[in-house]
């Protein structure tokens, strides 16, 4: 099991303690009264004045092309309005609730976001926002989303027609205060559900974060967030980062660029999306439900281009947050890397193998206050990357992106503000970082990152996909498409599809993200149900530990979809997570992604009326596979995985692992190695790494990597006509 361990929504169908956090919702579904509404009546619908948008769009495109220096992503046009239950929409009494509904249309919008200038709900009240065919539903938002500053912003909902539905108990303690003060006409598809936004909007040279980062850097990547910032002229998307302070107290500070968050109002209305990434190296759209709303501006200075905000609530344990360490010494590192959201895309990484230099960005900024990346060796930054951090080779942040001219065709000249300058260049607390990040005035110049959760609250994300796997969707019979899929609906009697998770000693499962490859609902007017189950068992699924139904209509094809369990599920040792298609209606289709691999490693099992069988036995394949699932578990043991990788019933043992660069690595095999040409070592970009054979016999090889950088490498060996792959870790 590859364990992407990340110590530590607008989540559909989430219950329990998740309700205690902002923009995270209580889940559930709105009362179904759409069919009873006279939606054609003018006072039930509000239509934005889109006639002027076409002219503005052309102007915005031109401005964005010319504004190549700064790198925010312009994405939406806002309309200032005042819509409330007292002046618009329609009320209805149903099931002890007073229900208010308003339809909103913004013709041609890819999605619509809402800003509430007034938001104060009483206990028991629920607010939902959803699109016309109910494939994208967010909420329920409740009293737990109330804030001192009385505002609330929603993630965009897919489509150019949406509904706002407010449900309040007839005997409520008080009447809720709701006023929609802005409607955002989103023209860059940041969030869609069916179909989901197209992947790879960013340039082809960008590298997914789990290609390069892997286990060694997994904590760091979990500090990154995508920020949606409502603005008066055009909404923007930037990148930000959770940053630690010398008190190590989990204060949820986020740093980004000053040209991204420009004032307190924008800080209050911004949305912060965490964990938006593909769970492996390939391009599958990430789950986009781990978001928080609202912050307070603590410090900002235009001339050094930084903004520091404090989130309205801290990210919860199952977000697996990490507060990045920093270095404000001003010393230039030997190499650096950046993690960011170019074009609002899933997390990407850019690497500079050389030392950054001190530079001046332009005359609007203080001279000699920026790190200049002369040329990226891997990846690049784009619009949407603004505010993203630059890390040194010790995994500490040294700056945030202001802008530059780097593109895939010419990856040169990006500029990052220096944290060492922003630290205390200005004396007042609202224009410096030191006051906030060194509250005890320790005068530390370097600190490590911080993991805020431990014990039962320490969480991780786990997947069996390896760095060399690619996704595939396989039919039962390629020549007869109607027979269905090996990982979903079919005519061969396969009803349930399970993924085996091994090596986790114990854990409390919060939920699972499933990679849906194909989805079709024959009758969109009714809900289609899938079942997610958890079993214990060693070789095959045995005893049922948990079973829960989810609405397929609200899930996205071509993407990861997070499904939160209604209660934590405790496991010990091996266990299985399955997806059942028995509740689908005739004509409906569902299929999950599976791994395409050449090795025998298998964790994929299928169920028929005869019981459970592994994928290789059913297909007769020598190669194994895995379902694309990412499990979220807490109360995890840090030493949960073994360096032993199994190929069938044989084992390859690598030790010591991790090992130091220049040290000796021993490899044991059950079969015979014909010669050293059967051994290859690659970095995570697929480049072959030189090594030296120190000694060898028929089953053991001792080798040495000289001058290898810290990181994860892939060891591939062919023995007795079988191929083995192991991950090896080089440490300083």
XYZ file of C-alpha atoms in Angstrom:
732
model
C 0.000 0.000 0.000
C 1.454 3.336 -0.982
C 0.742 5.526 1.983
C 0.641 9.194 1.235
C 0.947 10.006 4.920
C -0.056 13.494 5.761
C -0.083 13.786 9.508
C -2.223 15.972 11.013
C -16.244 20.167 2.966
C -18.318 21.545 1.559
C -18.756 17.821 2.173
C -21.897 16.267 0.848
C -23.538 13.768 3.154
C -21.202 14.626 6.082
C -22.480 14.259 9.605
C -21.060 14.475 13.112
C -18.242 16.685 14.292
C -17.647 18.035 10.777
C -20.513 20.414 11.464
C -18.352 22.406 13.865
C -16.293 24.017 11.121
C -16.886 26.871 8.657
C -17.971 26.234 5.028
C -18.005 22.595 6.066
C -21.654 21.654 6.033
C -23.950 19.344 7.951
C -24.827 17.528 4.742
C -28.222 16.118 3.924
C -30.573 17.097 1.119
C -32.987 20.015 0.703
C -36.703 19.373 0.983
C -37.916 18.448 -2.500
C -40.392 21.188 -3.358
C -39.056 22.305 -6.746
C -41.846 20.589 -8.653
C -44.420 22.475 -6.570
C -43.007 25.921 -7.294
C -44.220 28.304 -9.945
C -40.647 28.910 -11.043
C -41.694 30.942 -14.065
C -42.981 33.830 -11.948
C -40.683 36.837 -11.987
C -40.472 37.310 -8.223
C -39.199 33.731 -7.799
C -36.301 34.257 -10.204
C -33.537 36.808 -10.292
C -31.660 37.199 -13.569
C -28.310 38.964 -13.707
C -27.900 41.678 -16.363
C -25.631 39.577 -18.574
C -26.062 41.818 -21.633
C -23.015 43.864 -20.585
C -20.829 40.878 -19.760
C -19.865 40.021 -23.337
C -18.135 43.363 -23.796
C -16.491 43.104 -20.380
C -15.235 39.571 -21.079
C -13.303 40.733 -24.116
C -11.746 43.493 -22.057
C -10.887 41.092 -19.238
C -9.211 38.619 -21.592
C -7.069 41.423 -22.960
C -6.185 42.663 -19.488
C -5.232 39.187 -18.338
C -2.921 38.745 -21.320
C -1.232 42.060 -20.626
C -1.002 41.476 -16.891
C 1.627 38.775 -17.305
C 3.742 40.100 -14.411
C 1.324 39.342 -11.545
C -0.123 35.854 -11.517
C -3.628 35.789 -10.040
C -6.304 34.049 -12.125
C -9.287 36.232 -12.990
C -12.314 33.964 -13.040
C -15.690 35.651 -12.409
C -17.720 38.852 -12.752
C -19.578 39.991 -9.626
C -23.002 41.633 -9.496
C -23.854 43.688 -6.419
C -27.468 43.123 -5.412
C -29.710 42.898 -2.363
C -31.908 39.801 -2.338
C -33.537 38.575 0.843
C -36.596 36.597 1.976
C -38.398 39.916 2.488
C -38.035 41.240 -1.064
C -37.710 38.245 -3.383
C -38.347 34.541 -3.789
C -41.290 32.599 -2.432
C -42.267 31.010 0.884
C -43.974 27.678 1.525
C -44.976 25.758 4.662
C -43.976 22.100 4.650
C -43.151 19.510 7.361
C -42.989 21.987 10.245
C -40.694 24.255 8.240
C -41.089 27.626 6.634
C -39.209 27.226 3.344
C -37.916 30.103 1.223
C -36.710 29.502 -2.318
C -35.157 31.806 -4.865
C -33.997 30.904 -8.357
C -30.970 32.745 -9.786
C -29.963 32.765 -13.443
C -26.825 34.209 -15.007
C -26.986 33.217 -18.658
C -23.843 31.565 -19.963
C -22.150 31.177 -16.583
C -20.193 27.966 -16.048
C -21.026 28.207 -12.369
C -22.495 30.724 -9.931
C -21.133 31.790 -6.563
C -22.985 33.716 -3.876
C -21.920 36.196 -1.222
C -24.179 36.845 1.749
C -23.717 40.313 3.236
C -25.937 39.197 6.112
C -25.866 35.664 7.475
C -27.196 34.722 10.901
C -29.208 31.529 11.244
C -31.109 30.256 14.303
C -30.701 26.697 15.666
C -32.369 24.139 13.412
C -32.310 26.313 10.272
C -30.676 25.003 7.088
C -29.483 26.691 3.915
C -28.831 24.856 0.628
C -27.667 25.990 -2.794
C -28.052 23.655 -5.775
C -28.286 23.641 -9.550
C -31.305 23.008 -11.720
C -30.891 19.230 -12.089
C -29.606 18.791 -8.511
C -26.275 17.291 -9.592
C -24.425 19.867 -7.484
C -25.785 20.500 -3.988
C -23.930 22.338 -1.235
C -25.140 22.568 2.346
C -26.750 22.309 4.721
C -25.208 25.475 6.104
C -26.425 26.177 9.618
C -25.925 28.257 12.751
C -22.423 26.780 12.963
C -21.503 28.890 9.926
C -22.434 32.120 11.732
C -19.510 34.492 12.216
C -18.907 37.610 14.221
C -18.622 39.685 11.056
C -21.940 38.309 9.767
C -20.883 37.342 6.222
C -20.831 34.100 4.280
C -19.536 33.040 0.853
C -20.400 29.851 -0.999
C -18.317 27.797 -3.372
C -19.598 28.213 -6.959
C -22.369 25.813 -7.958
C -22.257 24.329 -11.467
C -24.541 25.752 -14.152
C -26.114 29.078 -15.098
C -29.289 28.427 -13.098
C -29.212 27.725 -9.372
C -31.621 27.663 -6.439
C -31.223 29.015 -2.930
C -33.377 27.185 -0.397
C -33.678 28.253 3.227
C -35.524 26.010 5.708
C -36.475 27.446 9.110
C -38.493 25.789 11.875
C -41.934 27.343 12.369
C -41.206 27.731 16.106
C -37.654 28.937 15.578
C -35.932 30.949 18.346
C -35.677 33.929 15.993
C -36.032 34.760 12.331
C -32.846 34.198 10.400
C -31.024 37.089 8.757
C -30.139 36.412 5.125
C -29.200 38.820 2.389
C -27.505 37.890 -0.873
C -25.284 40.874 -1.595
C -23.329 39.553 -4.589
C -23.687 37.025 -7.391
C -20.516 35.840 -9.113
C -20.843 34.878 -12.786
C -17.976 32.369 -13.050
C -16.493 32.094 -16.548
C -13.485 29.894 -15.651
C -14.741 26.450 -14.712
C -13.309 26.152 -11.203
C -15.987 23.783 -10.053
C -18.302 21.644 -12.102
C -19.888 18.362 -11.232
C -21.146 16.664 -14.365
C -19.174 17.214 -16.472
C -16.338 18.296 -14.151
C -13.957 21.081 -15.163
C -11.478 19.931 -17.809
C -8.161 18.800 -16.375
C -4.796 20.194 -17.367
C -5.963 23.761 -17.910
C -2.452 24.536 -16.759
C 0.443 24.077 -19.193
C 1.617 20.608 -20.176
C 5.006 21.140 -18.507
C 3.420 21.274 -15.032
C 4.068 18.316 -12.733
C 1.412 16.926 -10.386
C 2.438 17.297 -6.764
C 2.402 13.558 -6.043
C 4.889 12.810 -8.810
C 7.750 14.639 -7.104
C 6.701 15.173 -3.523
C 5.790 11.607 -2.462
C 6.173 10.602 1.175
C 9.172 12.777 1.935
C 7.316 16.000 1.197
C 3.727 14.990 1.926
C 3.510 17.165 5.046
C 4.626 20.251 3.141
C 2.104 19.909 0.350
C -0.714 19.789 2.904
C 0.023 23.371 3.887
C -1.057 24.601 0.427
C -4.514 25.950 -0.353
C -6.293 27.442 -3.355
C -7.933 30.773 -2.502
C -11.072 32.095 -4.189
C -11.198 35.858 -3.614
C -14.365 37.886 -4.367
C -13.401 41.329 -5.698
C -15.327 44.398 -6.912
C -14.393 44.102 -10.602
C -13.458 40.464 -11.123
C -13.097 37.570 -8.692
C -9.662 35.969 -8.603
C -7.954 32.704 -7.682
C -4.558 32.626 -5.975
C -2.478 30.179 -3.948
C -1.768 30.405 -0.212
C -0.103 28.432 2.554
C -0.649 27.604 6.226
C 2.398 28.935 8.087
C 3.721 28.023 11.530
C 4.689 30.397 14.340
C 7.283 30.098 17.116
C 4.603 29.185 19.675
C 3.738 26.027 17.689
C 0.124 26.563 18.725
C -1.748 25.835 15.486
C -2.872 29.411 14.945
C -4.375 29.102 11.424
C -2.349 31.792 9.655
C -2.325 31.736 5.859
C 0.164 33.761 3.847
C -0.395 34.848 0.249
C 0.361 37.843 -1.992
C -0.813 41.377 -1.183
C -2.149 41.733 -4.732
C -4.371 38.692 -4.005
C -6.001 39.672 -0.687
C -6.058 43.456 -0.697
C -8.211 44.387 2.305
C -10.221 43.114 5.280
C -13.427 42.654 3.286
C -11.705 40.374 0.776
C -10.152 38.418 3.654
C -13.580 37.906 5.241
C -15.183 36.739 1.984
C -12.376 34.471 0.676
C -12.693 30.693 0.330
C -9.729 28.434 1.146
C -9.645 25.014 -0.556
C -7.261 22.365 0.819
C -6.141 18.970 -0.537
C -7.132 19.759 -4.121
C -4.799 17.340 -5.891
C -4.631 14.053 -7.746
C -3.867 11.234 -5.271
C -1.157 9.856 -7.559
C 1.077 11.053 -10.388
C -1.587 10.899 -13.090
C -4.120 13.602 -13.937
C -7.366 12.678 -12.233
C -9.283 15.696 -10.978
C -8.994 16.061 -7.223
C -11.787 16.164 -4.691
C -12.827 19.774 -4.025
C -14.790 19.514 -0.796
C -12.174 20.411 1.843
C -12.836 24.139 2.000
C -13.068 26.771 4.725
C -14.648 30.213 4.428
C -13.658 33.509 5.920
C -10.569 35.004 7.549
C -9.347 38.157 9.220
C -6.528 40.265 7.810
C -3.596 40.557 10.212
C -0.797 42.142 8.193
C -0.268 43.371 4.653
C 2.245 45.541 2.840
C 1.903 46.465 -0.830
C 5.550 47.313 -1.413
C 6.653 43.833 -0.334
C 3.541 42.079 -1.717
C 2.492 39.911 1.205
C -0.791 39.404 3.067
C -1.157 37.400 6.265
C -4.644 36.322 7.325
C -6.018 34.161 10.113
C -8.689 31.635 9.097
C -12.034 31.938 10.877
C -11.536 28.366 12.111
C -8.587 25.979 12.062
C -8.656 23.136 9.499
C -10.042 19.993 11.197
C -8.080 16.793 11.706
C -9.355 14.984 8.611
C -8.043 17.830 6.416
C -4.575 16.601 7.569
C -3.267 20.188 7.818
C 0.409 21.073 8.083
C 1.787 24.448 9.155
C 4.925 25.050 7.117
C 8.181 26.101 8.758
C 10.113 29.143 7.563
C 13.570 30.622 7.148
C 13.933 34.397 7.454
C 17.715 34.433 7.651
C 17.963 35.742 4.108
C 20.474 33.020 3.189
C 20.053 31.722 -0.350
C 19.400 27.934 -0.502
C 21.222 25.646 -2.918
C 17.951 24.693 -4.603
C 14.255 25.477 -4.196
C 10.782 24.308 -5.173
C 7.271 25.745 -5.370
C 3.828 24.178 -4.856
C 0.876 26.017 -6.357
C -2.436 25.935 -8.274
C -1.681 27.178 -11.824
C -4.879 28.175 -13.648
C -6.760 26.984 -10.548
C -5.723 23.422 -11.445
C -4.868 20.609 -9.029
C -1.638 21.092 -7.073
C 1.537 21.249 -9.129
C 5.234 21.505 -8.293
C 8.037 23.472 -9.917
C 11.714 22.793 -9.145
C 14.772 25.021 -9.517
C 17.998 23.046 -9.145
C 20.063 26.211 -8.766
C 20.463 28.898 -6.141
C 17.919 31.747 -6.333
C 19.371 35.235 -6.527
C 18.443 38.496 -4.830
C 16.646 40.833 -7.237
C 14.360 43.836 -7.644
C 10.941 43.052 -9.085
C 10.024 46.487 -10.440
C 10.028 50.087 -9.295
C 6.691 49.732 -7.495
C 8.351 47.439 -4.949
C 11.229 47.851 -2.513
C 14.520 47.093 -4.220
C 16.485 43.886 -3.567
C 13.507 42.346 -1.756
C 12.774 39.369 -4.002
C 14.141 35.932 -4.795
C 14.560 35.513 -8.529
C 14.189 32.070 -10.103
C 16.318 32.411 -13.209
C 14.995 29.211 -14.741
C 12.776 26.330 -13.621
C 14.285 22.927 -14.401
C 10.913 21.221 -13.873
C 7.455 22.778 -14.035
C 6.515 26.446 -14.170
C 4.118 28.977 -12.583
C 1.031 30.509 -14.208
C -2.016 32.628 -13.449
C -3.421 31.290 -10.181
C 0.061 30.622 -8.760
C 0.319 34.080 -7.147
C 0.933 33.893 -3.409
C 2.228 30.326 -3.626
C 5.259 29.522 -1.432
C 8.878 28.985 -2.418
C 10.535 26.313 -0.253
C 14.232 25.747 0.309
C 15.970 22.376 0.369
C 15.178 21.982 4.095
C 11.422 22.226 3.366
C 11.075 25.709 4.898
C 9.318 28.542 3.091
C 11.470 31.527 2.119
C 9.056 33.562 -0.010
C 5.738 33.858 -1.851
C 5.133 34.413 -5.564
C 4.575 37.944 -6.805
C 4.896 37.337 -10.544
C 7.171 36.912 -13.514
C 7.215 35.906 -17.144
C 7.776 32.146 -16.866
C 5.799 29.945 -19.264
C 6.162 26.342 -20.403
C 7.934 27.487 -23.558
C 10.213 29.864 -21.647
C 10.367 28.923 -17.926
C 12.430 31.901 -16.774
C 12.304 34.896 -14.439
C 9.821 34.372 -11.624
C 9.983 36.571 -8.539
C 9.117 35.695 -4.920
C 8.933 38.247 -2.125
C 11.509 37.504 0.560
C 10.105 36.518 3.937
C 13.323 37.881 5.392
C 12.329 41.354 4.129
C 8.656 41.086 5.052
C 9.681 39.882 8.521
C 10.200 43.301 10.134
C 11.082 45.790 7.403
C 8.173 47.909 8.640
C 7.830 48.602 12.351
C 4.033 48.447 12.702
C 2.414 45.055 13.366
C -0.063 45.407 10.496
C 2.792 45.627 7.965
C 5.188 42.930 9.188
C 5.273 39.160 9.796
C 7.420 38.997 12.932
C 4.740 40.279 15.310
C 2.441 37.401 14.315
C 4.850 34.548 13.569
C 7.166 35.178 16.524
C 4.654 36.117 19.247
C 7.112 35.492 22.102
C 9.808 37.604 20.398
C 12.316 34.740 20.366
C 14.209 36.214 17.390
C 14.346 32.757 15.780
C 15.432 32.888 12.160
C 14.418 29.352 11.232
C 11.696 27.030 12.521
C 10.366 23.683 11.372
C 6.831 22.909 10.331
C 4.121 21.914 12.784
C 1.676 19.015 12.854
C -1.284 20.200 14.947
C -2.927 16.828 15.534
C -1.597 13.771 17.345
C -2.846 10.540 18.891
C -6.393 9.701 17.861
C -6.589 12.923 15.838
C -3.544 12.192 13.681
C -4.857 11.470 10.189
C -3.442 10.201 6.933
C -4.456 9.581 3.329
C -3.763 6.149 1.856
C -3.883 4.736 -1.656
C -2.553 1.550 -3.256
C -1.736 3.364 -6.483
C 2.023 3.486 -7.017
C 4.111 6.124 -8.743
C 4.364 3.971 -11.875
C 0.624 3.182 -12.138
C -1.650 4.759 -14.713
C -5.450 4.696 -14.721
C -7.556 2.615 -17.058
C -11.200 1.676 -17.606
C -11.566 -1.933 -18.789
C -14.614 -3.531 -20.320
C -15.596 -7.122 -19.558
C -15.371 -7.809 -23.295
C -13.777 -5.152 -25.474
C -15.627 -6.364 -28.560
C -19.030 -6.233 -26.816
C -19.290 -2.875 -24.994
C -22.771 -3.620 -23.658
C -21.335 -6.317 -21.365
C -20.147 -3.558 -19.057
C -17.036 -2.935 -16.995
C -14.704 -4.871 -14.705
C -15.026 -2.109 -12.088
C -18.718 -1.292 -12.321
C -22.072 -2.112 -13.911
C -21.909 -5.262 -16.070
C -23.812 -8.283 -17.348
C -21.455 -10.867 -15.845
C -22.826 -10.877 -12.311
C -20.106 -8.804 -10.619
C -21.972 -6.792 -7.988
C -19.316 -5.365 -5.676
C -15.742 -4.174 -6.104
C -13.323 -4.013 -3.175
C -9.875 -2.608 -2.484
C -7.676 -4.275 0.135
C -5.728 -2.049 2.536
C -2.796 -3.648 4.346
C -0.202 -2.463 6.823
C -2.353 -0.012 8.793
C -2.092 -1.404 12.322
C -5.226 0.344 13.521
C -7.234 3.313 12.490
C -10.511 5.182 12.553
C -11.811 5.621 9.021
C -13.390 9.014 8.274
C -14.284 8.329 4.653
C -12.966 7.415 1.229
C -12.419 9.195 -2.076
C -13.308 7.081 -5.087
C -12.089 7.762 -8.615
C -15.129 7.565 -10.898
C -14.223 6.902 -14.522
C -17.722 6.741 -16.007
C -21.189 7.708 -14.822
C -24.514 7.762 -16.632
C -27.959 8.186 -15.069
C -30.825 7.219 -17.326
C -33.468 9.152 -15.385
C -31.956 12.264 -13.774
C -35.200 13.118 -11.984
C -34.696 10.378 -9.407
C -31.832 9.666 -7.047
C -29.503 6.771 -7.855
C -27.865 5.054 -4.886
C -24.483 3.349 -4.543
C -23.293 1.452 -1.488
C -19.914 1.871 0.196
C -18.967 -0.905 2.623
C -16.047 -1.727 4.926
C -15.095 -5.348 5.723
C -12.460 -6.947 7.870
C -10.594 -9.989 6.563
C -7.086 -11.138 5.723
C -7.079 -12.608 2.196
C -10.712 -11.832 1.271
C -13.487 -9.593 2.664
C -15.215 -11.282 5.586
C -17.231 -9.496 8.280
C -19.138 -6.318 7.416
C -18.009 -3.408 9.619
C -19.925 -0.542 8.016
C -22.364 0.058 5.187
C -23.586 3.416 3.893
C -25.533 4.682 0.895
C -24.590 7.714 -1.198
C -26.395 9.536 -3.998
C -24.593 8.963 -7.298
C -26.287 11.969 -8.957
C -24.094 14.326 -6.946
C -20.779 12.641 -7.795
C -18.464 13.503 -10.683
C -17.012 11.374 -13.465
C -13.328 11.810 -14.259
C -12.627 12.874 -10.686
C -12.031 11.870 -7.096
C -15.174 12.064 -4.955
C -14.913 12.177 -1.168
C -17.584 10.174 0.672
C -17.636 10.879 4.408
C -18.782 8.118 6.722
C -21.638 8.928 9.101
C -19.528 7.544 11.946
C -15.899 6.601 12.377
C -15.161 2.993 11.439
C -12.490 1.296 13.560
C -10.180 -1.209 11.872
C -7.313 -3.451 12.983
C -4.921 -4.959 10.454
C -6.100 -5.767 6.922
C -9.475 -4.487 5.772
C -11.409 -3.885 2.551
C -13.425 -0.936 1.223
C -15.964 -1.771 -1.474
C -18.369 -0.109 -3.871
C -21.658 -1.895 -4.577
C -23.754 -1.339 -7.730
C -26.741 -3.498 -6.756
C -28.974 -0.467 -6.075
C -28.486 1.156 -9.486
C -31.507 1.334 -11.762
C -31.682 -0.421 -15.157
C -29.886 1.686 -17.748
C -27.626 3.417 -15.216
C -23.847 3.113 -15.524
C -21.035 3.427 -12.995
C -17.393 2.380 -13.330
C -14.346 3.169 -11.218
C -10.780 3.712 -12.373
C -8.356 0.846 -11.898
C -4.567 0.666 -12.077
C -2.804 -0.375 -15.245
C 0.412 -2.078 -14.209
C 2.879 -4.735 -15.312
C 3.729 -6.110 -11.867
C 1.857 -8.887 -10.081
C 0.932 -6.737 -7.082
C -2.838 -6.878 -6.607
C -5.282 -5.363 -4.114
C -8.460 -5.475 -6.253
C -11.257 -7.994 -5.539
C -14.638 -8.667 -7.154
C -17.816 -10.266 -5.827
C -20.259 -12.586 -7.604
C -23.011 -14.861 -6.327
C -20.214 -17.341 -5.575
C -18.403 -14.918 -3.293
C -15.203 -12.875 -3.474
C -12.357 -13.520 -5.918
C -9.211 -11.565 -6.703
C -8.860 -9.670 -9.978
C -6.050 -11.829 -11.394
C -7.992 -15.068 -10.930
C -11.101 -13.671 -12.614
C -9.259 -12.161 -15.579
C -6.484 -14.734 -15.894
C -3.973 -11.893 -15.943
C -0.422 -12.181 -14.659
C -0.537 -8.511 -13.740
C -2.368 -7.225 -10.714
C -4.408 -4.057 -10.306
C -5.909 -1.690 -7.748
C -9.016 0.443 -7.539
C -8.410 4.184 -7.478
C -9.382 4.889 -3.881
C -7.882 7.203 -1.297
C -8.746 6.400 2.272
C -8.843 8.988 5.076
C -7.969 7.388 8.419
C -7.122 8.813 11.850
C -5.571 7.373 15.004
C -2.860 5.958 12.794
C 0.505 4.512 13.784
C 3.416 6.366 12.194
C 5.228 3.089 11.442
C 2.312 1.679 9.509
C 4.128 0.478 6.408
C 6.873 -2.008 5.606
C 9.679 -1.701 3.055
C 8.713 -5.158 1.779
C 6.787 -5.187 -1.507
C 5.142 -8.419 -2.543
C 4.939 -9.826 -6.060
C 2.538 -12.726 -5.957
C 3.775 -14.988 -3.154
C 7.377 -13.793 -3.510
C 9.022 -10.989 -1.610
C 11.648 -8.385 -2.340
C 13.351 -7.029 0.791
C 15.271 -3.741 0.768
C 17.296 -2.575 3.779
C 18.170 -0.227 5.348
C 15.333 1.887 4.032
C 15.599 4.895 4.303
C 19.371 5.048 3.813
C 21.950 7.822 3.492
C 23.333 9.012 0.177
C 26.649 7.236 -0.294
C 25.572 4.446 2.045
C 25.098 0.806 1.071
C 21.698 -0.664 0.188
C 21.057 -4.410 0.309
C 18.418 -6.098 -1.847
C 17.245 -9.676 -1.176
C 15.277 -11.682 -3.733
C 13.753 -15.176 -3.692
C 14.877 -15.679 -7.306
C 18.167 -15.415 -9.136
C 19.469 -12.150 -10.539
C 21.097 -12.955 -13.863
C 23.325 -9.888 -13.943
C 23.466 -6.290 -12.815
C 21.823 -5.104 -16.042
C 18.559 -6.431 -14.576
C 18.646 -3.618 -11.976
C 17.568 -0.021 -12.666
C 16.950 2.956 -10.404
C 14.836 5.947 -11.419
C 13.828 9.230 -9.844
C 10.156 10.200 -9.781
C 10.468 12.020 -13.096
C 11.506 8.777 -14.789
C 15.176 9.685 -15.150
C 17.657 6.835 -14.662
C 20.000 7.255 -11.688
C 23.568 5.864 -11.769
C 24.661 3.437 -9.037
C 27.506 1.070 -8.255
C 27.311 -2.661 -7.469
C 29.411 -3.303 -4.346
C 28.805 -7.050 -4.094
C 26.368 -9.645 -5.402
C 25.469 -13.314 -5.316
C 22.547 -15.317 -6.632
C 19.953 -13.787 -4.308
C 21.549 -10.722 -2.722
C 22.850 -7.504 -4.199
C 24.573 -4.684 -2.359
C 24.671 -1.376 -4.183
C 25.552 2.255 -3.590
C 24.122 5.553 -4.884
C 26.657 8.340 -4.930
C 25.625 11.994 -4.673
C 21.921 11.152 -4.774
C 19.666 13.965 -3.566
C 17.266 13.460 -0.690
C 13.997 11.993 -1.951
C 12.118 8.933 -3.171
C 13.477 6.648 -5.912
C 12.140 3.559 -7.678
C 14.212 0.379 -7.700
C 13.252 -2.033 -10.503
C 14.647 -5.578 -10.739
C 13.930 -8.461 -13.101
C 14.467 -11.937 -11.645
C 13.329 -15.324 -12.944
C 11.166 -13.591 -15.563
C 9.381 -11.598 -12.878
C 9.613 -7.859 -12.319
C 9.854 -6.274 -8.893
C 9.506 -2.627 -7.944
C 10.402 -1.088 -4.583
C 10.471 2.457 -3.300
C 13.718 3.505 -1.674
C 14.208 6.652 0.343
C 17.420 8.657 0.453
C 17.914 10.858 3.506
C 20.710 13.325 4.337
